[in-house]
PDB file of C-alpha atoms in Angstrom:
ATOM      1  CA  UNK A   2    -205.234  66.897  33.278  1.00  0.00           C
ATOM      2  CA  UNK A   3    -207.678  70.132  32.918  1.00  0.00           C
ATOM      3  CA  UNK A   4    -209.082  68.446  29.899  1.00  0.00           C
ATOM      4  CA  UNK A   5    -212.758  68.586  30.294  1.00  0.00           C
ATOM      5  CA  UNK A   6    -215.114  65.407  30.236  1.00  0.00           C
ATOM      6  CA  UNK A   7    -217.733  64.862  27.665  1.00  0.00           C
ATOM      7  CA  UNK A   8    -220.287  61.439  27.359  1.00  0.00           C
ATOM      8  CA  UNK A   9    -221.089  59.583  26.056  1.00  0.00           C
ATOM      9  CA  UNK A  10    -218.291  59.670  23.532  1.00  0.00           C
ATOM     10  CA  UNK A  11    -220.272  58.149  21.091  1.00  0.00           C
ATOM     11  CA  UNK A  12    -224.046  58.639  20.645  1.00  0.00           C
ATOM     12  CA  UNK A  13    -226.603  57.107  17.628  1.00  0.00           C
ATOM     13  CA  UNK A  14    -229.328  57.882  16.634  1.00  0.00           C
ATOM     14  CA  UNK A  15    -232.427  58.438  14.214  1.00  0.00           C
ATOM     15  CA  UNK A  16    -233.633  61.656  12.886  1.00  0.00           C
ATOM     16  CA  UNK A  17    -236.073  63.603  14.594  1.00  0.00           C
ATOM     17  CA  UNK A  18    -234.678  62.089  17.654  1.00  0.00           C
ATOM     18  CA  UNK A  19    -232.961  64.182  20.394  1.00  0.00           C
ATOM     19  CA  UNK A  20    -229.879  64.141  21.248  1.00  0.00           C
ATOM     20  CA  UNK A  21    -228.636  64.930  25.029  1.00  0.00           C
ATOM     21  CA  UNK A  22    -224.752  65.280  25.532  1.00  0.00           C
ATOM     22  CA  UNK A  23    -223.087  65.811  28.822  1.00  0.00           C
ATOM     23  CA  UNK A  24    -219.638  67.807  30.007  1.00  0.00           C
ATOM     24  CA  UNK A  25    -218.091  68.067  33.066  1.00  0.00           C
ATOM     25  CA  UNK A  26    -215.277  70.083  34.225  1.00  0.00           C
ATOM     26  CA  UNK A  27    -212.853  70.963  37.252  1.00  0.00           C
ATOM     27  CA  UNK A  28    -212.263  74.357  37.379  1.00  0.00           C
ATOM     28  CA  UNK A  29    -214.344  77.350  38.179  1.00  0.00           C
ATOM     29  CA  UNK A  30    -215.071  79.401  34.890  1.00  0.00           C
ATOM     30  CA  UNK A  31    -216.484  82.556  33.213  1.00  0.00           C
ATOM     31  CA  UNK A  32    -218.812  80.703  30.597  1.00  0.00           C
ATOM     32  CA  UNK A  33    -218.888  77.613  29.449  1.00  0.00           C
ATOM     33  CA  UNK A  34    -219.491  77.377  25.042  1.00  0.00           C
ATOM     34  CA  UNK A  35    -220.330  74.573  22.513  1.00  0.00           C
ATOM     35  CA  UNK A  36    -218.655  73.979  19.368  1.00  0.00           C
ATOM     36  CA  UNK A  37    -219.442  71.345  16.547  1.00  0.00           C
ATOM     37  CA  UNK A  38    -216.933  69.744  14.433  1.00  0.00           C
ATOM     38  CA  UNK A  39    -217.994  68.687  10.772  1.00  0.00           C
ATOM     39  CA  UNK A  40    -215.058  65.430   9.445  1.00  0.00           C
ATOM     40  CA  UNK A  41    -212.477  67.182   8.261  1.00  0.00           C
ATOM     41  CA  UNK A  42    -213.189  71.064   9.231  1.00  0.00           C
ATOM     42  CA  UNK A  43    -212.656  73.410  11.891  1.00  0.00           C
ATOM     43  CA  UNK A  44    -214.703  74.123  14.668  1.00  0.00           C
ATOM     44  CA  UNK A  45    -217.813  75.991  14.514  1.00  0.00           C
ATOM     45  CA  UNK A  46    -218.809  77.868  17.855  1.00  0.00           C
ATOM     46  CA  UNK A  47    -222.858  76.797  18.456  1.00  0.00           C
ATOM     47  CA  UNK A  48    -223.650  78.933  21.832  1.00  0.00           C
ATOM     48  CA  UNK A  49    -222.436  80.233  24.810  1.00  0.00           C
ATOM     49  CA  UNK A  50    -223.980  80.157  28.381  1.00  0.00           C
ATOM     50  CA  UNK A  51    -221.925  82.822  31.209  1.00  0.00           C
ATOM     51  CA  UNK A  52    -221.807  81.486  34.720  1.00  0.00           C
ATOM     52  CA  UNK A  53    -224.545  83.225  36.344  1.00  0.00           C
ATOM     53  CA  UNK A  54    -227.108  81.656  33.622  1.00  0.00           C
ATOM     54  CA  UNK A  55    -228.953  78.297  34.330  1.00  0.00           C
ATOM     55  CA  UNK A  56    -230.598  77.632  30.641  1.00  0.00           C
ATOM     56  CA  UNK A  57    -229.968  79.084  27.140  1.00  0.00           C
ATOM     57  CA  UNK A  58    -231.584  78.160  23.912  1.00  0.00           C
ATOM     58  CA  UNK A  59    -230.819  78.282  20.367  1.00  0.00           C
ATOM     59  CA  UNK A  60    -232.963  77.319  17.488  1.00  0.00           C
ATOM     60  CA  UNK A  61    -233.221  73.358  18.290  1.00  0.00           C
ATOM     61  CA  UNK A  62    -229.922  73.798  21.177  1.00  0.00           C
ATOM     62  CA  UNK A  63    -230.678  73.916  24.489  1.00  0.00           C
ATOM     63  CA  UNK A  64    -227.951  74.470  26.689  1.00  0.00           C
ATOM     64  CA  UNK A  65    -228.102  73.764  30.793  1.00  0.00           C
ATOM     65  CA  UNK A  66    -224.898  74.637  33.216  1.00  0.00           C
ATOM     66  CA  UNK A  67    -224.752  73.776  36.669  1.00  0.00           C
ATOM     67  CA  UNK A  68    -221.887  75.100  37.866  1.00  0.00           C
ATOM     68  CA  UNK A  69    -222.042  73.233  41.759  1.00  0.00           C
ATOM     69  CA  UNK A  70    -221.995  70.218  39.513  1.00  0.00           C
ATOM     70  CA  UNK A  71    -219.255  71.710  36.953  1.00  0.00           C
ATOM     71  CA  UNK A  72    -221.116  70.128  34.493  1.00  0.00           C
ATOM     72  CA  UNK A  73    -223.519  71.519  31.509  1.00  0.00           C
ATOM     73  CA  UNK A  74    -225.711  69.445  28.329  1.00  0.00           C
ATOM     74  CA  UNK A  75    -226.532  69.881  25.160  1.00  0.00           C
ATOM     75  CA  UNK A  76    -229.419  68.866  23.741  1.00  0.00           C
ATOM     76  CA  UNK A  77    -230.466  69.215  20.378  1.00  0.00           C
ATOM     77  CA  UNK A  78    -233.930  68.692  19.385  1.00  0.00           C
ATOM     78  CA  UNK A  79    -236.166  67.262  16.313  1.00  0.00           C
ATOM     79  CA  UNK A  80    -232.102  65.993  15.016  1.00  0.00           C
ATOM     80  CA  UNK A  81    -230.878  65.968  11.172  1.00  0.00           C
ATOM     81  CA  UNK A  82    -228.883  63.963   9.441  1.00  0.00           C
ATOM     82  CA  UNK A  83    -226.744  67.296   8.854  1.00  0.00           C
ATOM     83  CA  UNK A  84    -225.980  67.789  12.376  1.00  0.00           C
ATOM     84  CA  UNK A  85    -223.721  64.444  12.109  1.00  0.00           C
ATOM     85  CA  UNK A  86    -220.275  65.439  13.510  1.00  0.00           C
ATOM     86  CA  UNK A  87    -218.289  65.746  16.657  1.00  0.00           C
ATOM     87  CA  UNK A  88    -219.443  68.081  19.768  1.00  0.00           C
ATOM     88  CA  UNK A  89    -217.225  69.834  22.371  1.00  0.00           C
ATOM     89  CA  UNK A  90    -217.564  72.099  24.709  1.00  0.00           C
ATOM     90  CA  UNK A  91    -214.594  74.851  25.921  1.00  0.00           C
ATOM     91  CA  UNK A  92    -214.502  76.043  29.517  1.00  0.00           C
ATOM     92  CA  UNK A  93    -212.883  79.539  29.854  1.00  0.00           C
ATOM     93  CA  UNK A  94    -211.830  79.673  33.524  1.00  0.00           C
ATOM     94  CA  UNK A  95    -210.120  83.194  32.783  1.00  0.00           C
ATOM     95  CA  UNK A  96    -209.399  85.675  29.683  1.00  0.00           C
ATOM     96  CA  UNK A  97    -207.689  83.874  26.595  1.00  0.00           C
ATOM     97  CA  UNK A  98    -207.702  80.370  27.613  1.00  0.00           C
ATOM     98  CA  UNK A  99    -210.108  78.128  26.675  1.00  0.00           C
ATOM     99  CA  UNK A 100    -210.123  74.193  28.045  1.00  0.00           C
ATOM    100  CA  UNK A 101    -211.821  71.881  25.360  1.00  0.00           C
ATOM    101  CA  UNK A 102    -213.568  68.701  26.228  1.00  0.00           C
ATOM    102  CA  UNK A 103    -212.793  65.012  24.733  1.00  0.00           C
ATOM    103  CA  UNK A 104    -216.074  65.279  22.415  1.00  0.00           C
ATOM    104  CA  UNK A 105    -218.853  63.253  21.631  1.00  0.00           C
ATOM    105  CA  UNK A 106    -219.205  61.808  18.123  1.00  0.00           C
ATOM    106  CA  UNK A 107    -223.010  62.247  17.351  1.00  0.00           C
ATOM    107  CA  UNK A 108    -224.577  60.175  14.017  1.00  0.00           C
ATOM    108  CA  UNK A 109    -227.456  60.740  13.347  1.00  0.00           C
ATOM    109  CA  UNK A 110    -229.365  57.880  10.809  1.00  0.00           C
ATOM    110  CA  UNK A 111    -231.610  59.255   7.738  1.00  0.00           C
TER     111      UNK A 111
ATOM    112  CA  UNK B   5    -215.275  85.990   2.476  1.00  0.00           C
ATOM    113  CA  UNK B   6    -212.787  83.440   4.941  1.00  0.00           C
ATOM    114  CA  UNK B   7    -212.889  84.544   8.530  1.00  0.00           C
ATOM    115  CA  UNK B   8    -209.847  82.555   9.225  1.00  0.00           C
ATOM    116  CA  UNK B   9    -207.404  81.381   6.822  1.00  0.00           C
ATOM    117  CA  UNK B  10    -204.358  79.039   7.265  1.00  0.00           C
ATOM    118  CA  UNK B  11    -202.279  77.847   4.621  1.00  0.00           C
ATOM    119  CA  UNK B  12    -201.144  74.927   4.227  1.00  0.00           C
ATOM    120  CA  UNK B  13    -204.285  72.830   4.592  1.00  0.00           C
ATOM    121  CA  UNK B  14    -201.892  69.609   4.114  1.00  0.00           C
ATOM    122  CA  UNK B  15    -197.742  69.460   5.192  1.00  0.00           C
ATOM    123  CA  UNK B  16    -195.811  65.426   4.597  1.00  0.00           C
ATOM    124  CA  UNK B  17    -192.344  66.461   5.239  1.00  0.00           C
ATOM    125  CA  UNK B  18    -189.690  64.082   7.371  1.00  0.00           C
ATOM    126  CA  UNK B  19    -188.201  64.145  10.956  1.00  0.00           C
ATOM    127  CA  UNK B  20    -186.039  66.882  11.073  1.00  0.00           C
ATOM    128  CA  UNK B  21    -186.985  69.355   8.940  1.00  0.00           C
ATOM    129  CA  UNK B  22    -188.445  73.246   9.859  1.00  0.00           C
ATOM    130  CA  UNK B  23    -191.954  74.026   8.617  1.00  0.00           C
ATOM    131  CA  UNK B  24    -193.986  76.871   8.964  1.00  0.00           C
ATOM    132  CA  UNK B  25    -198.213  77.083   9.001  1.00  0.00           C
ATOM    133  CA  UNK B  26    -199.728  80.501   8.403  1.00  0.00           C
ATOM    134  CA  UNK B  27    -202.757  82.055   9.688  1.00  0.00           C
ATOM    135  CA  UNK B  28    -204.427  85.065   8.730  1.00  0.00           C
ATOM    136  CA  UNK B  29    -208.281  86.673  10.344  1.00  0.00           C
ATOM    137  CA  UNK B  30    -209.903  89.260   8.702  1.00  0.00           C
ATOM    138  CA  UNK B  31    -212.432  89.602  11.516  1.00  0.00           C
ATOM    139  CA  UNK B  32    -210.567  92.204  13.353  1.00  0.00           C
ATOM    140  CA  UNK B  33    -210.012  90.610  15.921  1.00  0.00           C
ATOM    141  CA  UNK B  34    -207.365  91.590  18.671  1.00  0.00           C
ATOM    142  CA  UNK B  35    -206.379  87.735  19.903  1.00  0.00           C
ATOM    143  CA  UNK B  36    -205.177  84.870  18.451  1.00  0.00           C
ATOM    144  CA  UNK B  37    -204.766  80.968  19.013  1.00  0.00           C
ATOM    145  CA  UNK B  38    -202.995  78.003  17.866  1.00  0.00           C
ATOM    146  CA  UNK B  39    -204.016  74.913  18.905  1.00  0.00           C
ATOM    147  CA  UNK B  40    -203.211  70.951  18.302  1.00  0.00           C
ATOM    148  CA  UNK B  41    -205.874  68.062  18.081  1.00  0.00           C
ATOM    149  CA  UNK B  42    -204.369  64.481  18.097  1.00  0.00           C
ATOM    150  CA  UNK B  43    -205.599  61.424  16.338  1.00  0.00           C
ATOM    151  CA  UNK B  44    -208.227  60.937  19.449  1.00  0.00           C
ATOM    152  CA  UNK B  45    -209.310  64.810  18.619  1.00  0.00           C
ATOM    153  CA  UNK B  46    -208.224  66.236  22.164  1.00  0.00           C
ATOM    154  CA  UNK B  47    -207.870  69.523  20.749  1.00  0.00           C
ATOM    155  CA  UNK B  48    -205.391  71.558  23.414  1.00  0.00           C
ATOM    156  CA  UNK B  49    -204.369  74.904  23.369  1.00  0.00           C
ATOM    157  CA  UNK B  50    -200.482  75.927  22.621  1.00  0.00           C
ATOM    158  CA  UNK B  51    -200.207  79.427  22.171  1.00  0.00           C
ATOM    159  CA  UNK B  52    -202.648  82.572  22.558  1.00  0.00           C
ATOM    160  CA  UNK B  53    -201.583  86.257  21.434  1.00  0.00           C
ATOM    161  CA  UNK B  54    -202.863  89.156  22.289  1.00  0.00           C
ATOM    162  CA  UNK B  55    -202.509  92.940  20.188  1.00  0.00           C
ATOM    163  CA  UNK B  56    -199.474  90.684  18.827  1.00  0.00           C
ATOM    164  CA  UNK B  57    -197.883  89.618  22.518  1.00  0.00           C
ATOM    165  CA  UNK B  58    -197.165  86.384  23.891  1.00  0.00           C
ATOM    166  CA  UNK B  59    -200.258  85.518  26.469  1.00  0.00           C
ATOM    167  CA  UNK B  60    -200.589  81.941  26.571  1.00  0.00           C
ATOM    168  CA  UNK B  61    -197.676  79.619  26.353  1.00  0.00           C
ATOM    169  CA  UNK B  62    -199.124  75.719  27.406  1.00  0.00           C
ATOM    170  CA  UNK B  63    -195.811  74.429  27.972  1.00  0.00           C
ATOM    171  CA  UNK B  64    -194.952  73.667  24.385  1.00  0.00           C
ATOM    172  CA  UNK B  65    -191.684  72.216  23.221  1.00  0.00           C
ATOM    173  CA  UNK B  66    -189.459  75.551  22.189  1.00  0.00           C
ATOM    174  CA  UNK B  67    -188.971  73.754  18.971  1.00  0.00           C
ATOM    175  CA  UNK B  68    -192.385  75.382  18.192  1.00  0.00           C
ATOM    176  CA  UNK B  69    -192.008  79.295  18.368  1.00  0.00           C
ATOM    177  CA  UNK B  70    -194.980  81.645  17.339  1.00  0.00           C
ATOM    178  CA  UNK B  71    -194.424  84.918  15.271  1.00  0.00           C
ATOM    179  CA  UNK B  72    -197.236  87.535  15.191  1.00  0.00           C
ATOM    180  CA  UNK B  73    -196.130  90.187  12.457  1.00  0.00           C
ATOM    181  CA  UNK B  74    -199.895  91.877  13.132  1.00  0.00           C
ATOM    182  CA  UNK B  75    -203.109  91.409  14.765  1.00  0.00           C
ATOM    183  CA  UNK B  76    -204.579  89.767  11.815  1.00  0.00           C
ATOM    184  CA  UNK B  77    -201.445  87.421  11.083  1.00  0.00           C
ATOM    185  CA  UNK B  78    -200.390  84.755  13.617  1.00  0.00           C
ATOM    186  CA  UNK B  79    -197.301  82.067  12.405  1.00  0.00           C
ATOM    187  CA  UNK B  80    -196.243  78.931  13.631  1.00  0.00           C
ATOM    188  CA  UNK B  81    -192.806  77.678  12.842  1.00  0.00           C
ATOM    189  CA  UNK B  82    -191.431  73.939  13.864  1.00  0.00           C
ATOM    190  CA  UNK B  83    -188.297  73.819  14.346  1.00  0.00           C
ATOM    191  CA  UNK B  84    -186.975  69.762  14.404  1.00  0.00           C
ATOM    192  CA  UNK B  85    -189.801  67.785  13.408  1.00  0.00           C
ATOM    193  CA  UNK B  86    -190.690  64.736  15.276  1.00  0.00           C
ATOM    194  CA  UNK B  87    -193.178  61.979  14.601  1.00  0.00           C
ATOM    195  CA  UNK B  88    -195.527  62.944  17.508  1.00  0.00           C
ATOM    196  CA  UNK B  89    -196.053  66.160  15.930  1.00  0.00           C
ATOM    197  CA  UNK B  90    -198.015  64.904  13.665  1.00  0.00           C
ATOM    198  CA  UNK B  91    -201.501  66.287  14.153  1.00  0.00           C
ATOM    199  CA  UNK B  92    -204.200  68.903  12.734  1.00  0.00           C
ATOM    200  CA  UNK B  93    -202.918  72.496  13.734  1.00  0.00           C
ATOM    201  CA  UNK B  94    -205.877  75.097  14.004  1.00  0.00           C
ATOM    202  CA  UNK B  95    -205.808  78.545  14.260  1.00  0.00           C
ATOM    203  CA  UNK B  96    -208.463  80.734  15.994  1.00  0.00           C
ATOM    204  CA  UNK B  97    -209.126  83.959  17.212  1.00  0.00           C
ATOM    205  CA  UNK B  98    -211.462  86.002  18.867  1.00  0.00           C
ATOM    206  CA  UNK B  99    -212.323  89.396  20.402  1.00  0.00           C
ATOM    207  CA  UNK B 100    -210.693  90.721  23.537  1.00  0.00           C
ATOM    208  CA  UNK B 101    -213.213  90.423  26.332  1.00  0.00           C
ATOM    209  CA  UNK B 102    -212.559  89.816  29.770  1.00  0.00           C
ATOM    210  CA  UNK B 103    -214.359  86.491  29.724  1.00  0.00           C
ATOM    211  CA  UNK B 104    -213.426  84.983  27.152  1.00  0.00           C
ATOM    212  CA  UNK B 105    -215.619  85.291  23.569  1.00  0.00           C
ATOM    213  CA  UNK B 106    -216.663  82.754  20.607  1.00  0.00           C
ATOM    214  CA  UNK B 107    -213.770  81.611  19.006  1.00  0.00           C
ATOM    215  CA  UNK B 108    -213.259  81.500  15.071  1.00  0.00           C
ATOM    216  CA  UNK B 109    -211.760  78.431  13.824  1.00  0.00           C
ATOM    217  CA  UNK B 110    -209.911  78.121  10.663  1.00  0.00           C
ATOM    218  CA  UNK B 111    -209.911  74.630   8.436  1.00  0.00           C
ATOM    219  CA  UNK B 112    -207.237  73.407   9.583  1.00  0.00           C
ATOM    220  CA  UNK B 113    -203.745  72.516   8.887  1.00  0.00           C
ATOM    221  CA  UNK B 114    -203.035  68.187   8.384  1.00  0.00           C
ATOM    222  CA  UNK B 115    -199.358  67.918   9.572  1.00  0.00           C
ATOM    223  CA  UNK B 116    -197.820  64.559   8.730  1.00  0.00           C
ATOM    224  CA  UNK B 117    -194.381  64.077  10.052  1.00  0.00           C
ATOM    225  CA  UNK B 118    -192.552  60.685   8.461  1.00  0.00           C
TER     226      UNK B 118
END
């Protein structure tokens, strides 16, 4: 299967906690993005880090990719209870296809 | 002002019968997706147009056949329902760049086949 890899599947916590989620992949790709998923909704595209870049941030997301490890994190920082929902992350190995991880279901506790 | 619109948001209808999901962007866009996510949320791509052609076919049944009148309009039609169809159809779309851009979700269309 080229589906992608993400854990923990699951991940709890408090707010103002961080909250570090992992993907790993098997192909070699053009850039690697993160998408959240509110219950219910369509997916909302959060960043997007090419395969020459090590590190990209946004607001409280920090993004790493390591691409001799095909695998990249997400960490968001200082969390909310609003950014409860489900995390994936897309690999595009080449123009118009995109390979979307399992996802990790984050909650985070008011 | 919705970036990506499908219609229906919810579809019951029994094995056997044809249905059709519409999808409309109004980002300008030049490429288009439809994509399934199951009941454990795998979300897997099944078709991707391009300027209105065919690009990306992931091996989905032919009962399922794409129509893109435009670049802002991309249809699905099932042909021959079956249970394991049920799932939540999304349409995307995003700009034409070599590597591959952000993708625009719509909401969502709930497919329940009984």
């Amino acid at each position: 299967s080229q589906q992608g890899e993400e854990d923990p599947q699951a991940l709890s916590i408090q707010e103002g906690e961080n909250a570090t989620m992992n993907c790993s992949y098997k192909t070699s790709i053009n850039n690697l993005q993160w998408y959240r998923q509110n219950s219910g909704r369509g997916l909302v595209h959060l960043i997007l880090i090419r395969s020459n870049e090590r590190e990209k941030h946004s607001g409280r997301l920090r993004v790493t990719l390591d691409t001799s490890k095909k695998s990249s994190s997400l960490l968001i920082t200082a969390s909310r209870a609003a950014d409860t929902a489900s995390y994936f992350c897309a690999t595009v190995p080449g123009t118009y296809k995109y390979i979307f991880g399992t996802g990790t279901r984050l909650k985070v506790l008011a | 002002d919705t970036a990506v619109s499908q219609t229906p948001k919810y579809l019951v209808t029994q094995m056997g019968n044809d249905k059709s999901i519409k999808c409309e962007q109004n980002l300008g866009h030049d490429t288009m997706y439809w994509y399934k996510q199951d009941s454990k949320k795998f979300l897997k791509i099944m078709f991707s147009y391009n300027n209105k052609e065919l690009i990306i076919n992931e091996t989905v049944p032919n009962r399922f056949s794409p129509k893109s009148p435009d670049k802002a309009h991309l249809n699905l039609h099932i042909n021959s329902l079956e249970l394991g169809d049920s799932a939540v159809y999304f349409c995307a779309s995003s700009q034409d760049t070599a590597s591959g851009g952000e993708q625009y979700f719509g909401p969502g269309t709930r497919l329940t086949v009984t």
